[in-house]
PDB file of N, CA and C in Angstrom:
ATOM      1  N   MET D   1     266.027 125.674  86.990  1.00 69.00           N
ATOM      2  CA  MET D   1     265.043 124.885  86.219  1.00 69.00           C
ATOM      3  C   MET D   1     265.776 123.959  85.321  1.00 69.00           C
ATOM      4  N   LEU D   2     265.359 122.783  85.357  1.00 75.00           N
ATOM      5  CA  LEU D   2     266.065 121.698  84.442  1.00 75.00           C
ATOM      6  C   LEU D   2     265.377 121.805  83.139  1.00 75.00           C
ATOM      7  N   SER D   3     266.345 121.622  82.225  1.00 79.00           N
ATOM      8  CA  SER D   3     266.061 121.649  80.683  1.00 79.00           C
ATOM      9  C   SER D   3     265.666 120.255  80.377  1.00 79.00           C
ATOM     10  N   LEU D   4     264.850 120.377  79.245  1.00 80.00           N
ATOM     11  CA  LEU D   4     264.349 118.930  78.684  1.00 80.00           C
ATOM     12  C   LEU D   4     265.456 117.926  78.497  1.00 80.00           C
ATOM     13  N   GLU D   5     266.454 118.493  77.958  1.00 80.00           N
ATOM     14  CA  GLU D   5     267.741 117.581  77.652  1.00 80.00           C
ATOM     15  C   GLU D   5     268.201 116.989  78.916  1.00 80.00           C
ATOM     16  N   ILE D   6     268.289 117.622  80.027  1.00 85.00           N
ATOM     17  CA  ILE D   6     268.635 117.086  81.220  1.00 85.00           C
ATOM     18  C   ILE D   6     267.706 116.026  81.664  1.00 85.00           C
ATOM     19  N   ILE D   7     266.521 116.283  81.764  1.00 85.00           N
ATOM     20  CA  ILE D   7     265.284 115.322  82.028  1.00 85.00           C
ATOM     21  C   ILE D   7     265.531 114.108  81.143  1.00 85.00           C
ATOM     22  N   PHE D   8     265.643 114.250  79.836  1.00 85.00           N
ATOM     23  CA  PHE D   8     265.569 113.141  79.004  1.00 85.00           C
ATOM     24  C   PHE D   8     266.941 112.330  79.216  1.00 85.00           C
ATOM     25  N   ASN D   9     268.042 112.904  79.583  1.00 86.00           N
ATOM     26  CA  ASN D   9     269.291 112.138  79.883  1.00 86.00           C
ATOM     27  C   ASN D   9     269.179 111.415  81.210  1.00 86.00           C
ATOM     28  N   PHE D  10     268.513 111.992  82.120  1.00 91.00           N
ATOM     29  CA  PHE D  10     268.277 111.177  83.331  1.00 91.00           C
ATOM     30  C   PHE D  10     267.302 109.963  83.212  1.00 91.00           C
ATOM     31  N   LEU D  11     266.259 110.253  82.425  1.00 91.00           N
ATOM     32  CA  LEU D  11     265.411 109.190  82.047  1.00 91.00           C
ATOM     33  C   LEU D  11     266.172 108.032  81.325  1.00 91.00           C
ATOM     34  N   ALA D  12     266.869 108.379  80.439  1.00 89.00           N
ATOM     35  CA  ALA D  12     267.641 107.393  79.663  1.00 89.00           C
ATOM     36  C   ALA D  12     268.710 106.737  80.646  1.00 89.00           C
ATOM     37  N   ALA D  13     269.321 107.279  81.419  1.00 91.00           N
ATOM     38  CA  ALA D  13     270.262 106.630  82.415  1.00 91.00           C
ATOM     39  C   ALA D  13     269.368 105.741  83.388  1.00 91.00           C
ATOM     40  N   PHE D  14     268.304 106.207  83.811  1.00 95.00           N
ATOM     41  CA  PHE D  14     267.508 105.289  84.724  1.00 95.00           C
ATOM     42  C   PHE D  14     267.022 104.102  83.950  1.00 95.00           C
ATOM     43  N   VAL D  15     266.704 104.181  82.701  1.00 93.00           N
ATOM     44  CA  VAL D  15     266.201 102.887  81.859  1.00 93.00           C
ATOM     45  C   VAL D  15     267.507 102.016  81.872  1.00 93.00           C
ATOM     46  N   PHE D  16     268.746 102.561  81.470  1.00 92.00           N
ATOM     47  CA  PHE D  16     269.796 101.635  81.376  1.00 92.00           C
ATOM     48  C   PHE D  16     270.078 101.047  82.791  1.00 92.00           C
ATOM     49  N   LEU D  17     269.911 101.812  83.805  1.00 94.00           N
ATOM     50  CA  LEU D  17     270.137 100.957  85.097  1.00 94.00           C
ATOM     51  C   LEU D  17     269.285  99.940  85.547  1.00 94.00           C
ATOM     52  N   VAL D  18     268.034 100.230  85.145  1.00 94.00           N
ATOM     53  CA  VAL D  18     266.966  99.109  85.304  1.00 94.00           C
ATOM     54  C   VAL D  18     267.353  98.017  84.458  1.00 94.00           C
ATOM     55  N   TYR D  19     267.802  98.342  83.144  1.00 93.00           N
ATOM     56  CA  TYR D  19     267.988  97.200  82.158  1.00 93.00           C
ATOM     57  C   TYR D  19     269.174  96.367  82.663  1.00 93.00           C
ATOM     58  N   TRP D  20     270.331  97.050  83.193  1.00 94.00           N
ATOM     59  CA  TRP D  20     271.313  96.244  83.738  1.00 94.00           C
ATOM     60  C   TRP D  20     271.249  95.767  84.999  1.00 94.00           C
ATOM     61  N   GLY D  21     270.272  96.243  85.656  1.00 94.00           N
ATOM     62  CA  GLY D  21     269.933  95.421  87.086  1.00 94.00           C
ATOM     63  C   GLY D  21     269.160  94.162  86.750  1.00 94.00           C
ATOM     64  N   ALA D  22     268.122  94.256  85.744  1.00 93.00           N
ATOM     65  CA  ALA D  22     267.474  93.077  85.421  1.00 93.00           C
ATOM     66  C   ALA D  22     268.504  92.098  84.774  1.00 93.00           C
ATOM     67  N   THR D  23     269.463  92.437  83.880  1.00 92.00           N
ATOM     68  CA  THR D  23     270.371  91.721  83.351  1.00 92.00           C
ATOM     69  C   THR D  23     271.267  90.922  84.323  1.00 92.00           C
ATOM     70  N   PHE D  24     271.752  91.667  85.486  1.00 93.00           N
ATOM     71  CA  PHE D  24     272.386  91.086  86.539  1.00 93.00           C
ATOM     72  C   PHE D  24     271.609  89.966  87.220  1.00 93.00           C
ATOM     73  N   ILE D  25     270.347  90.135  87.429  1.00 94.00           N
ATOM     74  CA  ILE D  25     269.568  89.125  88.197  1.00 94.00           C
ATOM     75  C   ILE D  25     269.547  88.048  87.279  1.00 94.00           C
ATOM     76  N   ILE D  26     269.181  88.092  86.101  1.00 91.00           N
ATOM     77  CA  ILE D  26     269.191  86.753  85.233  1.00 91.00           C
ATOM     78  C   ILE D  26     270.444  86.200  85.057  1.00 91.00           C
ATOM     79  N   LEU D  27     271.598  86.981  84.896  1.00 91.00           N
ATOM     80  CA  LEU D  27     272.787  86.261  84.930  1.00 91.00           C
ATOM     81  C   LEU D  27     273.198  85.479  86.195  1.00 91.00           C
ATOM     82  N   TYR D  28     272.823  86.225  87.446  1.00 91.00           N
ATOM     83  CA  TYR D  28     273.192  85.659  88.678  1.00 91.00           C
ATOM     84  C   TYR D  28     272.408  84.236  88.726  1.00 91.00           C
ATOM     85  N   HIS D  29     271.099  84.204  88.447  1.00 91.00           N
ATOM     86  CA  HIS D  29     270.396  83.081  88.668  1.00 91.00           C
ATOM     87  C   HIS D  29     270.860  81.955  87.555  1.00 91.00           C
ATOM     88  N   LEU D  30     271.203  82.362  86.356  1.00 87.00           N
ATOM     89  CA  LEU D  30     271.580  81.332  85.381  1.00 87.00           C
ATOM     90  C   LEU D  30     272.872  80.466  85.941  1.00 87.00           C
ATOM     91  N   THR D  31     273.754  81.482  86.349  1.00 88.00           N
ATOM     92  CA  THR D  31     275.160  80.874  86.772  1.00 88.00           C
ATOM     93  C   THR D  31     275.111  80.195  88.349  1.00 88.00           C
ATOM     94  N   ARG D  32     274.190  80.760  88.991  1.00 89.00           N
ATOM     95  CA  ARG D  32     274.222  80.261  90.544  1.00 89.00           C
ATOM     96  C   ARG D  32     273.452  79.035  90.653  1.00 89.00           C
ATOM     97  N   PHE D  33     272.164  78.931  89.921  1.00 89.00           N
ATOM     98  CA  PHE D  33     271.345  77.759  90.000  1.00 89.00           C
ATOM     99  C   PHE D  33     271.250  76.975  88.857  1.00 89.00           C
ATOM    100  N   GLY D  34     271.947  77.187  87.832  1.00 86.00           N
ATOM    101  CA  GLY D  34     272.002  76.399  86.622  1.00 86.00           C
ATOM    102  C   GLY D  34     272.687  75.063  86.869  1.00 86.00           C
ATOM    103  N   ILE D  35     272.176  73.989  86.569  1.00 87.00           N
ATOM    104  CA  ILE D  35     272.786  72.681  86.611  1.00 87.00           C
ATOM    105  C   ILE D  35     273.464  72.326  85.365  1.00 87.00           C
ATOM    106  N   GLY D  36     274.777  72.032  85.488  1.00 88.00           N
ATOM    107  CA  GLY D  36     275.572  71.641  84.298  1.00 88.00           C
ATOM    108  C   GLY D  36     276.170  72.918  83.670  1.00 88.00           C
ATOM    109  N   VAL D  37     276.597  72.568  82.430  1.00 89.00           N
ATOM    110  CA  VAL D  37     277.406  73.624  81.630  1.00 89.00           C
ATOM    111  C   VAL D  37     276.736  74.537  80.871  1.00 89.00           C
ATOM    112  N   GLN D  38     275.533  73.826  80.364  1.00 89.00           N
ATOM    113  CA  GLN D  38     274.592  74.570  79.488  1.00 89.00           C
ATOM    114  C   GLN D  38     274.076  76.002  79.910  1.00 89.00           C
ATOM    115  N   PRO D  39     273.626  76.122  81.128  1.00 87.00           N
ATOM    116  CA  PRO D  39     272.978  77.361  81.462  1.00 87.00           C
ATOM    117  C   PRO D  39     274.104  78.494  81.683  1.00 87.00           C
ATOM    118  N   LYS D  40     275.500  77.996  81.887  1.00 89.00           N
ATOM    119  CA  LYS D  40     276.609  78.931  82.124  1.00 89.00           C
ATOM    120  C   LYS D  40     276.917  79.313  80.682  1.00 89.00           C
ATOM    121  N   ARG D  41     276.889  78.700  79.628  1.00 90.00           N
ATOM    122  CA  ARG D  41     277.125  78.943  78.283  1.00 90.00           C
ATOM    123  C   ARG D  41     275.962  79.912  77.822  1.00 90.00           C
ATOM    124  N   PHE D  42     274.759  79.615  78.192  1.00 89.00           N
ATOM    125  CA  PHE D  42     273.706  80.525  77.866  1.00 89.00           C
ATOM    126  C   PHE D  42     273.886  81.806  78.373  1.00 89.00           C
ATOM    127  N   ALA D  43     274.384  81.848  79.684  1.00 89.00           N
ATOM    128  CA  ALA D  43     274.751  83.267  80.348  1.00 89.00           C
ATOM    129  C   ALA D  43     275.797  83.926  79.709  1.00 89.00           C
ATOM    130  N   ALA D  44     276.684  83.308  79.212  1.00 90.00           N
ATOM    131  CA  ALA D  44     277.793  83.988  78.482  1.00 90.00           C
ATOM    132  C   ALA D  44     277.388  84.533  77.281  1.00 90.00           C
ATOM    133  N   VAL D  45     276.479  83.775  76.652  1.00 92.00           N
ATOM    134  CA  VAL D  45     275.971  84.467  75.380  1.00 92.00           C
ATOM    135  C   VAL D  45     275.065  85.530  75.549  1.00 92.00           C
ATOM    136  N   PHE D  46     274.217  85.446  76.634  1.00 90.00           N
ATOM    137  CA  PHE D  46     273.203  86.528  77.019  1.00 90.00           C
ATOM    138  C   PHE D  46     274.089  87.716  77.443  1.00 90.00           C
ATOM    139  N   LEU D  47     275.127  87.642  78.190  1.00 92.00           N
ATOM    140  CA  LEU D  47     275.952  88.700  78.556  1.00 92.00           C
ATOM    141  C   LEU D  47     276.597  89.290  77.368  1.00 92.00           C
ATOM    142  N   PHE D  48     277.043  88.571  76.526  1.00 94.00           N
ATOM    143  CA  PHE D  48     277.715  89.187  75.223  1.00 94.00           C
ATOM    144  C   PHE D  48     276.576  90.015  74.436  1.00 94.00           C
ATOM    145  N   GLY D  49     275.432  89.506  74.333  1.00 93.00           N
ATOM    146  CA  GLY D  49     274.371  90.035  73.463  1.00 93.00           C
ATOM    147  C   GLY D  49     273.997  91.285  74.138  1.00 93.00           C
ATOM    148  N   SER D  50     273.806  91.282  75.615  1.00 92.00           N
ATOM    149  CA  SER D  50     273.472  92.561  76.488  1.00 92.00           C
ATOM    150  C   SER D  50     274.530  93.706  76.180  1.00 92.00           C
ATOM    151  N   VAL D  51     275.607  93.349  76.150  1.00 93.00           N
ATOM    152  CA  VAL D  51     276.723  94.308  76.195  1.00 93.00           C
ATOM    153  C   VAL D  51     276.670  94.845  74.769  1.00 93.00           C
ATOM    154  N   VAL D  52     276.576  94.033  73.693  1.00 94.00           N
ATOM    155  CA  VAL D  52     276.410  94.540  72.370  1.00 94.00           C
ATOM    156  C   VAL D  52     275.351  95.428  72.059  1.00 94.00           C
ATOM    157  N   LEU D  53     273.937  94.985  72.605  1.00 92.00           N
ATOM    158  CA  LEU D  53     272.862  95.779  72.338  1.00 92.00           C
ATOM    159  C   LEU D  53     272.859  97.113  73.081  1.00 92.00           C
ATOM    160  N   SER D  54     273.328  96.995  74.584  1.00 92.00           N
ATOM    161  CA  SER D  54     273.456  98.163  75.231  1.00 92.00           C
ATOM    162  C   SER D  54     274.514  99.175  74.651  1.00 92.00           C
ATOM    163  N   GLY D  55     275.570  98.712  74.182  1.00 92.00           N
ATOM    164  CA  GLY D  55     276.503  99.635  73.442  1.00 92.00           C
ATOM    165  C   GLY D  55     275.908 100.415  72.241  1.00 92.00           C
ATOM    166  N   ALA D  56     275.235  99.672  71.426  1.00 93.00           N
ATOM    167  CA  ALA D  56     274.495 100.117  70.163  1.00 93.00           C
ATOM    168  C   ALA D  56     273.464 101.141  70.689  1.00 93.00           C
ATOM    169  N   ALA D  57     272.803 101.026  71.691  1.00 91.00           N
ATOM    170  CA  ALA D  57     271.757 101.892  72.179  1.00 91.00           C
ATOM    171  C   ALA D  57     272.398 103.159  72.653  1.00 91.00           C
ATOM    172  N   ILE D  58     273.357 102.907  73.364  1.00 90.00           N
ATOM    173  CA  ILE D  58     274.218 104.223  73.877  1.00 90.00           C
ATOM    174  C   ILE D  58     274.761 105.148  72.772  1.00 90.00           C
ATOM    175  N   VAL D  59     275.361 104.466  71.579  1.00 91.00           N
ATOM    176  CA  VAL D  59     275.860 105.236  70.636  1.00 91.00           C
ATOM    177  C   VAL D  59     274.706 105.936  69.828  1.00 91.00           C
ATOM    178  N   LEU D  60     273.555 105.080  69.649  1.00 89.00           N
ATOM    179  CA  LEU D  60     272.496 105.788  69.009  1.00 89.00           C
ATOM    180  C   LEU D  60     271.846 106.971  69.559  1.00 89.00           C
ATOM    181  N   PHE D  61     271.835 106.798  71.097  1.00 87.00           N
ATOM    182  CA  PHE D  61     271.338 107.671  71.989  1.00 87.00           C
ATOM    183  C   PHE D  61     272.142 109.099  71.942  1.00 87.00           C
ATOM    184  N   VAL D  62     273.525 108.826  71.941  1.00 85.00           N
ATOM    185  CA  VAL D  62     274.413 109.892  71.986  1.00 85.00           C
ATOM    186  C   VAL D  62     274.224 110.872  70.500  1.00 85.00           C
ATOM    187  N   SER D  63     273.989 109.999  69.424  1.00 87.00           N
ATOM    188  CA  SER D  63     273.886 110.714  68.216  1.00 87.00           C
ATOM    189  C   SER D  63     272.528 111.503  67.951  1.00 87.00           C
ATOM    190  N   ILE D  64     271.593 111.261  68.868  1.00 82.00           N
ATOM    191  CA  ILE D  64     270.204 111.914  68.703  1.00 82.00           C
ATOM    192  C   ILE D  64     270.379 113.426  68.985  1.00 82.00           C
ATOM    193  N   ASP D  65     269.712 114.377  68.185  1.00 80.00           N
ATOM    194  CA  ASP D  65     269.725 115.604  68.427  1.00 80.00           C
ATOM    195  C   ASP D  65     268.177 116.011  68.918  1.00 80.00           C
ATOM    196  N   ILE D  66     268.245 116.068  70.373  1.00 75.00           N
ATOM    197  CA  ILE D  66     267.048 116.149  71.051  1.00 75.00           C
ATOM    198  C   ILE D  66     266.330 117.438  70.779  1.00 75.00           C
ATOM    199  N   ASN D  67     266.883 118.469  70.487  1.00 74.00           N
ATOM    200  CA  ASN D  67     266.228 119.774  70.090  1.00 74.00           C
ATOM    201  C   ASN D  67     265.491 119.668  68.888  1.00 74.00           C
ATOM    202  N   ALA D  68     266.081 118.719  67.859  1.00 78.00           N
ATOM    203  CA  ALA D  68     265.353 118.561  66.559  1.00 78.00           C
ATOM    204  C   ALA D  68     264.038 117.792  66.698  1.00 78.00           C
ATOM    205  N   LEU D  69     263.763 117.108  67.767  1.00 75.00           N
ATOM    206  CA  LEU D  69     262.683 116.524  68.210  1.00 75.00           C
ATOM    207  C   LEU D  69     261.500 117.296  68.540  1.00 75.00           C
ATOM    208  N   LEU D  70     261.981 118.245  69.370  1.00 73.00           N
ATOM    209  CA  LEU D  70     260.756 119.196  69.821  1.00 73.00           C
ATOM    210  C   LEU D  70     260.205 120.071  68.902  1.00 73.00           C
ATOM    211  N   PRO D  71     258.885 120.209  68.927  1.00 76.00           N
ATOM    212  CA  PRO D  71     258.207 121.145  67.966  1.00 76.00           C
ATOM    213  C   PRO D  71     258.506 122.607  68.295  1.00 76.00           C
ATOM    214  N   GLN D  72     258.645 123.281  67.192  1.00 68.00           N
ATOM    215  CA  GLN D  72     258.964 124.611  67.436  1.00 68.00           C
ATOM    216  C   GLN D  72     257.833 125.515  67.591  1.00 68.00           C
TER     217      GLN D  72
END
């Protein structure tokens, strides 16, 4: 039987995979179909922001005590 922690971790991993899939699609289209330098600069800023926000979300997720969230 799967515990609630394992299910919650799989759900969080799935959300991160979907997020990075969407980020890849956006970055690909900005760099591939952008005309000029401006879309490529925007893609670099977008990638940096995505990495920072994703890193912060992972650090905060690891620090959560899932058992404390469950009602006793």
